[in-house]
Tab-separated table of C-alpha atoms in Angstrom:
chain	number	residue	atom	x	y	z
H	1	UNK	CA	297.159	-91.795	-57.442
H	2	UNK	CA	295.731	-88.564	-55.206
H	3	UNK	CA	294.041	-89.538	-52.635
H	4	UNK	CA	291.325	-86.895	-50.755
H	5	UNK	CA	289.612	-87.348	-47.503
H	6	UNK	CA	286.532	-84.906	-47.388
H	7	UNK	CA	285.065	-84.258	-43.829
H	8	UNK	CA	285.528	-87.867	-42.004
H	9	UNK	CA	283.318	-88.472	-39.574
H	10	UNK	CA	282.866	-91.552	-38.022
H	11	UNK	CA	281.010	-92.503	-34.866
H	12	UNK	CA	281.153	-95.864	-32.856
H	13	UNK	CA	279.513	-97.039	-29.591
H	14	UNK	CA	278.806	-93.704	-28.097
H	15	UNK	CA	282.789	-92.746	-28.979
H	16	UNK	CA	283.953	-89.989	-31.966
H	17	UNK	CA	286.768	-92.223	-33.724
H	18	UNK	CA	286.900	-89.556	-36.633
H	19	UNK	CA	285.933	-85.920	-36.350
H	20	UNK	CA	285.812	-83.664	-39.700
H	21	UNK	CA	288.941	-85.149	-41.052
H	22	UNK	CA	290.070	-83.802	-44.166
H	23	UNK	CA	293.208	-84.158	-46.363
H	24	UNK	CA	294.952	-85.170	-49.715
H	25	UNK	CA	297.975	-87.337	-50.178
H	26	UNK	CA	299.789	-86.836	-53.144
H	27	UNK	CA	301.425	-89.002	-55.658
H	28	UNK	CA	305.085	-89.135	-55.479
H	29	UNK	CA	304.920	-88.580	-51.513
H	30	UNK	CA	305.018	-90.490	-48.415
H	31	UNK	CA	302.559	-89.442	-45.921
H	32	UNK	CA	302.444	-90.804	-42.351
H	33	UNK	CA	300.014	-90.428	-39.967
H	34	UNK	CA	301.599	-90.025	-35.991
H	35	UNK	CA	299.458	-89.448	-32.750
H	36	UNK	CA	299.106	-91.174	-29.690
H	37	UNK	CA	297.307	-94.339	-28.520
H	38	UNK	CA	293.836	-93.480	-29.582
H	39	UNK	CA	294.191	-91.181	-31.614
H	40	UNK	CA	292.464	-92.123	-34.349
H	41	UNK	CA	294.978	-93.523	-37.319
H	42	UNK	CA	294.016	-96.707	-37.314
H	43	UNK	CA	290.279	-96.000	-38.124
H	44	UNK	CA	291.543	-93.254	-40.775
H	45	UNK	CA	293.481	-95.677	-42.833
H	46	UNK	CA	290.588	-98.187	-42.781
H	47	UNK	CA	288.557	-95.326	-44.224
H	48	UNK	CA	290.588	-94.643	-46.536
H	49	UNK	CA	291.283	-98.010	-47.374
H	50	UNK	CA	287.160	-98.732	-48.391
H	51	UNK	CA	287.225	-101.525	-45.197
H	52	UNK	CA	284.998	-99.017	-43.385
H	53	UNK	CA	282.590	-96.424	-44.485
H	54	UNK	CA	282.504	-93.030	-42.636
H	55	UNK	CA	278.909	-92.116	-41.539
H	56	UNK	CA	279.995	-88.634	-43.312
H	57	UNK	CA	282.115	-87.666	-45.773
H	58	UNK	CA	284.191	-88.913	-49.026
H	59	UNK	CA	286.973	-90.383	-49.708
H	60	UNK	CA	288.203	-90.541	-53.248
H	61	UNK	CA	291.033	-92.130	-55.265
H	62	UNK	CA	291.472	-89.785	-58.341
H	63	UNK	CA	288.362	-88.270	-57.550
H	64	UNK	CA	286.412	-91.315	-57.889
H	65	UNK	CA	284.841	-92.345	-54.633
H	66	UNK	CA	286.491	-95.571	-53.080
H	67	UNK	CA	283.256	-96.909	-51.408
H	68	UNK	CA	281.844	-97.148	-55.247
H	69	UNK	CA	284.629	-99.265	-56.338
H	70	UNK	CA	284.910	-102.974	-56.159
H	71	UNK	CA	287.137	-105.178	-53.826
H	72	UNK	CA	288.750	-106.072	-57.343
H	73	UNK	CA	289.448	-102.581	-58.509
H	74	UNK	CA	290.834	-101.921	-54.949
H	75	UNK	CA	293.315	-104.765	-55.168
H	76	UNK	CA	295.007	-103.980	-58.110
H	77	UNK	CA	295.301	-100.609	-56.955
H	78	UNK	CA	296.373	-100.762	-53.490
H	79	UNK	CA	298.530	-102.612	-51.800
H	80	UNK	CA	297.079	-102.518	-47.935
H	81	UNK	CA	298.391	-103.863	-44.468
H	82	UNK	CA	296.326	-103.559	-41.541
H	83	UNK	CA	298.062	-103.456	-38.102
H	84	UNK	CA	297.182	-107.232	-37.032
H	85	UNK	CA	297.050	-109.869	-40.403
H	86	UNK	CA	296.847	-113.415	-39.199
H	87	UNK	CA	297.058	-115.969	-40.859
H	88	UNK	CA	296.887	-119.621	-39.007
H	89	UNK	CA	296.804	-121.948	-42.105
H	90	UNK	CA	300.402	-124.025	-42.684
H	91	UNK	CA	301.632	-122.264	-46.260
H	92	UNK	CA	304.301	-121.607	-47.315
H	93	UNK	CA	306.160	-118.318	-47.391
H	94	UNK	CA	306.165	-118.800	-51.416
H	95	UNK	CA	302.083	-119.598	-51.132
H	96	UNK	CA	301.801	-116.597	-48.891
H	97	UNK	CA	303.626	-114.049	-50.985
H	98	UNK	CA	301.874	-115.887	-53.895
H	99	UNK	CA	298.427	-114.824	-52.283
H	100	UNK	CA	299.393	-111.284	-53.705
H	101	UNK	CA	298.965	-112.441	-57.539
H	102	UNK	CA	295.427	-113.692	-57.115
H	103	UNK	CA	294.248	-110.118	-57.902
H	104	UNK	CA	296.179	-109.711	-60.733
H	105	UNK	CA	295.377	-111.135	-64.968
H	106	UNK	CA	297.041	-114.268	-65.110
H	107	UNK	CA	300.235	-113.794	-66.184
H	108	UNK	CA	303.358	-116.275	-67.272
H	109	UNK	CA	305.780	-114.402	-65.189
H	110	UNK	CA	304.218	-115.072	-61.876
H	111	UNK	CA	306.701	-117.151	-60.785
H	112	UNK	CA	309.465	-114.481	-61.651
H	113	UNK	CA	307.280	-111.830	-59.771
H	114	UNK	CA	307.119	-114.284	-56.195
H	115	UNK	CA	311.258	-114.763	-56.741
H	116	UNK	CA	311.736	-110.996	-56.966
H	117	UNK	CA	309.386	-110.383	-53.910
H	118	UNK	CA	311.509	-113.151	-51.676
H	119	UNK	CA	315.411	-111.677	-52.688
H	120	UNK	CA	314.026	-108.016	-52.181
H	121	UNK	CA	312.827	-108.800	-48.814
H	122	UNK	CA	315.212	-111.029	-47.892
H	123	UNK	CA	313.075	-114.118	-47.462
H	124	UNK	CA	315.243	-116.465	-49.772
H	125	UNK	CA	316.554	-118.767	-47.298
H	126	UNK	CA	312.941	-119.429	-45.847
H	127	UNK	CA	311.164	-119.169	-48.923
H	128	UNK	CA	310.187	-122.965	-48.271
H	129	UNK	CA	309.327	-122.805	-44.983
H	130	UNK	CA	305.961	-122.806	-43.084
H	131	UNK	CA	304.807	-119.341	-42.218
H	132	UNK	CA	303.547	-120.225	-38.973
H	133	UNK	CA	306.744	-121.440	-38.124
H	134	UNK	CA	308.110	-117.657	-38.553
H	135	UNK	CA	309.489	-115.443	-35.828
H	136	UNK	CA	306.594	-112.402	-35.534
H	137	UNK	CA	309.061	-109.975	-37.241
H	138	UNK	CA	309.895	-112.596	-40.121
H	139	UNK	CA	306.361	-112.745	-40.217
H	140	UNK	CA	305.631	-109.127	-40.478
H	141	UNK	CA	308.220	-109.117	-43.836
H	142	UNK	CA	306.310	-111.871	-45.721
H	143	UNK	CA	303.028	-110.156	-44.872
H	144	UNK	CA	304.581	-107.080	-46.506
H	145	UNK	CA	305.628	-108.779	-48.939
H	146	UNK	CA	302.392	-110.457	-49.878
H	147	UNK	CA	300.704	-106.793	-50.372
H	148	UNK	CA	303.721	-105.554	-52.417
H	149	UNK	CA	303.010	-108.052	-54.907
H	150	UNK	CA	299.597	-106.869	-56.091
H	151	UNK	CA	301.422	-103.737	-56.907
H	152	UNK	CA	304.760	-104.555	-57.518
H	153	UNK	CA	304.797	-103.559	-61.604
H	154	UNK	CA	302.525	-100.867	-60.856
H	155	UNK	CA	303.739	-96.617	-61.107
H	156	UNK	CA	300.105	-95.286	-60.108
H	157	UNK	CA	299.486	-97.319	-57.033
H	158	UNK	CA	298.875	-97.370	-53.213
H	159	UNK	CA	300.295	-97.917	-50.432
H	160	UNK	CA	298.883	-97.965	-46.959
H	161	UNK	CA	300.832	-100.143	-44.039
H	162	UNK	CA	299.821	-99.833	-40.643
H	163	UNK	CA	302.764	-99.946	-38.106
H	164	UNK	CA	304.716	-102.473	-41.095
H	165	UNK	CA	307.970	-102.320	-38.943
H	166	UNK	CA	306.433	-102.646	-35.253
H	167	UNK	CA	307.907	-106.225	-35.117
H	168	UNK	CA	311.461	-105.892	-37.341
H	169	UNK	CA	315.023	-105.595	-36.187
H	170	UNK	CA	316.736	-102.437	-37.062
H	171	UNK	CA	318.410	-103.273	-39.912
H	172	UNK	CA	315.132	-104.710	-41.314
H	173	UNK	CA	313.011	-101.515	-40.533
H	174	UNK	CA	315.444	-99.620	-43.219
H	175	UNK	CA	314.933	-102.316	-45.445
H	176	UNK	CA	310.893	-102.242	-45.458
H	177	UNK	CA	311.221	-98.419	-45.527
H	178	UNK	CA	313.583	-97.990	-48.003
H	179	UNK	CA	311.536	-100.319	-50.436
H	180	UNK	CA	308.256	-98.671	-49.485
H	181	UNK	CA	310.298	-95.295	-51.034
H	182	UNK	CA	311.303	-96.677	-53.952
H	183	UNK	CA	308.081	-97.140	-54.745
H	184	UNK	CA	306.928	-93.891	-53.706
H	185	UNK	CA	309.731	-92.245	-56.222
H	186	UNK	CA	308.246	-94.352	-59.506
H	187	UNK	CA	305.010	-92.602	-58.725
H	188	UNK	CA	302.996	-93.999	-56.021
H	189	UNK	CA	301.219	-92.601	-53.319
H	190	UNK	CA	302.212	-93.857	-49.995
H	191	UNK	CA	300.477	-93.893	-46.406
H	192	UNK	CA	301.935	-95.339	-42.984
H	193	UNK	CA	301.516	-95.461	-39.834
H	194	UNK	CA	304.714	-95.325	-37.608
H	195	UNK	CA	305.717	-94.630	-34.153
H	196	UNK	CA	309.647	-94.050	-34.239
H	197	UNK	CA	309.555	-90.496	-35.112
H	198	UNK	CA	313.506	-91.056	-36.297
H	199	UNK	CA	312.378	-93.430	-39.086
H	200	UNK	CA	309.455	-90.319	-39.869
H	201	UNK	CA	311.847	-87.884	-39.526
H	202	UNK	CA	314.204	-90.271	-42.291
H	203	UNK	CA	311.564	-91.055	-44.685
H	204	UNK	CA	308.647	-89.032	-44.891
H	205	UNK	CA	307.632	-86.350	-47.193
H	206	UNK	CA	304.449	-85.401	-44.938
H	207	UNK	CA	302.909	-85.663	-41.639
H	208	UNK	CA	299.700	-85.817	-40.101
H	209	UNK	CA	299.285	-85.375	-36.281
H	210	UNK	CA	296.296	-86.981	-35.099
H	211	UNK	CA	294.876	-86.555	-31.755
H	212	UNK	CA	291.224	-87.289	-30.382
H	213	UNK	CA	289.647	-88.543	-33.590
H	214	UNK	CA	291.271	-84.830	-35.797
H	215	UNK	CA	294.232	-84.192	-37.702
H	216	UNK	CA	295.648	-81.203	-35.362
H	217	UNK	CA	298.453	-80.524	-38.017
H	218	UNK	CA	299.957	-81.471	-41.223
H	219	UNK	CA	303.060	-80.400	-43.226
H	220	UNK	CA	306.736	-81.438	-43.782
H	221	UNK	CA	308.133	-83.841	-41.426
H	222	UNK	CA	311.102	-81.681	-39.817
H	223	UNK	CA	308.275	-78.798	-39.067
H	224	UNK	CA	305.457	-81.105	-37.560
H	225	UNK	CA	307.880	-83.017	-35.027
H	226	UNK	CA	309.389	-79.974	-33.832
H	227	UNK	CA	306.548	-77.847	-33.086
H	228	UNK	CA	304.631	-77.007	-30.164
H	229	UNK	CA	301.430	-78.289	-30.820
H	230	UNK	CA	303.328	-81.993	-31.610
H	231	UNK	CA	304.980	-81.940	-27.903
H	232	UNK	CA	302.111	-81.087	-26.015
H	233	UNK	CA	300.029	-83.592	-27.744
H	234	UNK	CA	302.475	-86.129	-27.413
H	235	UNK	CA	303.718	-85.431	-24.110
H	236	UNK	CA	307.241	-85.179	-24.743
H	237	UNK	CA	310.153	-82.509	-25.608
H	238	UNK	CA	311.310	-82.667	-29.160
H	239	UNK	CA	314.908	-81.070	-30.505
H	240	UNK	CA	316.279	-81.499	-34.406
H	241	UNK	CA	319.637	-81.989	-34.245
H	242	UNK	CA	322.254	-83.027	-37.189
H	243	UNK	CA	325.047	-84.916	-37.914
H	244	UNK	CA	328.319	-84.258	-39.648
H	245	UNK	CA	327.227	-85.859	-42.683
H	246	UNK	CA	323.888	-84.051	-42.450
H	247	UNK	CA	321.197	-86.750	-41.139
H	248	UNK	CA	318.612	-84.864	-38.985
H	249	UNK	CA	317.383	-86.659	-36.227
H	250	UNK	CA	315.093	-85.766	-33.026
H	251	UNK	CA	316.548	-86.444	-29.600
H	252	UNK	CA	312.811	-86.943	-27.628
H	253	UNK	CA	312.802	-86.738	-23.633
H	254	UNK	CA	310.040	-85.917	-21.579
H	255	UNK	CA	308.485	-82.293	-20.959
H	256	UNK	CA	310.213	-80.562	-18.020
């Protein structure tokens, strides 16, 4: 599903949160947003997302505008996780992951849908437990999880995760990512927000720098982190190196 920002702007309390943003994320493509603190990526994925509307500008989902779309059609469509998702109420990680069929036509294979959900995310052995009982990362993977289910059968679909492995341990972080690109290959359109510019670097097809409330660049991953424009906006020194076996990664240090 393409996705098109058309001249963002959005304006809050006296402060520019969005500033003439354009763009278009492609199906079959993992795009993630990087900037500092501030920067604006946040507010761009709730944009784009429908949860806020820009005071100019479009935003369309296969050229249909998102803000005239219901919360239904938006469900089934996308599956989104903003950066904080509470939940206080003493379910189960089954209910919660469950919680991502309620968009969808009832359907005799729900059960079989939740089931896949836990093993793929690793969430068997506490599948019974309460999710307020959950270590923050273990809660970050059932949250996932809950959004993955509204599009789990889907090729045409969504995603958009804010920061989804902030709060998991290494070997977790692969897992999320390498899920979130499976999807991507079958056909959807993917959108993240991430801060380790290795796991960028690893996974993305695109990237958009963000800085002061504008997208100051936005190409392949391997060109954006390396160039100028990225270290002076993000205050650092940035060098590709590779491996033996031919894994790029950035070694980061500060300017100077």
């Amino acid at each position: 599903m393409k996705i098109e920002g058309e001249h963002l702007s959005l304006q809050s309390g006296g402060k520019t949160l969005l500033d003439d943003v354009s763009f278009c994320a492609e199906p079959s493509q993992l795009t993630v947003i990087v900037g500092p603190n501030g920067a604006g990526k946040s507010t761009l994925l709730d944009v784009i997302s429908g949860y806020r509307t820009p005071d100019s500008g479009m935003v369309r989902w296969n050229g249909t505008p998102v803000q005239e779309m219901s919360l239904a059609e938006r469900a089934v469509r996308a599956a989104i996780l903003p950066q904080n998702s509470v939940l206080n109420f003493p379910f189960t990680v089954r209910e919660v992951i469950g919680m991502g069929c309620i968009p969808l036509s009832p359907a005799s294979d729900t059960p079989q849908l939740i089931d896949a959900v836990i093993q793929e995310l690793g969430l068997r052995e506490m599948a019974d437990q309460q999710f307020t009982t959950l270590s923050g990362g273990e809660q970050q993977r059932v949250q996932t999880g809950r959004v993955l289910t509204q599009i789990w059968n889907r090729q045409d679909a969504i995603l958009m995760l804010d920061e989804p492995v902030a709060a998991l341990d290494i070997a977790f972080q692969y897992q999320v990512l390498g899920l979130v690109r499976r999807f991507v290959t079958r056909g959807c359109t993917g959108l993240l927000i991430l801060h380790d510019m290795n796991l960028v670097l690893r996974y993305a097809d695109q990237v958009i720098l963000m800085a002061e409330g504008s997208i100051q660049s936005h190409g392949p991953a391997a060109e954006v982190l390396t160039s100028a424009l990225f270290q002076d906006i993000m205050s650092v020194s940035s060098t590709l190196l590779q491996t033996a076996q031919g894994q790029q990664y950035l070694v980061l240090s500060p300017p100077g």
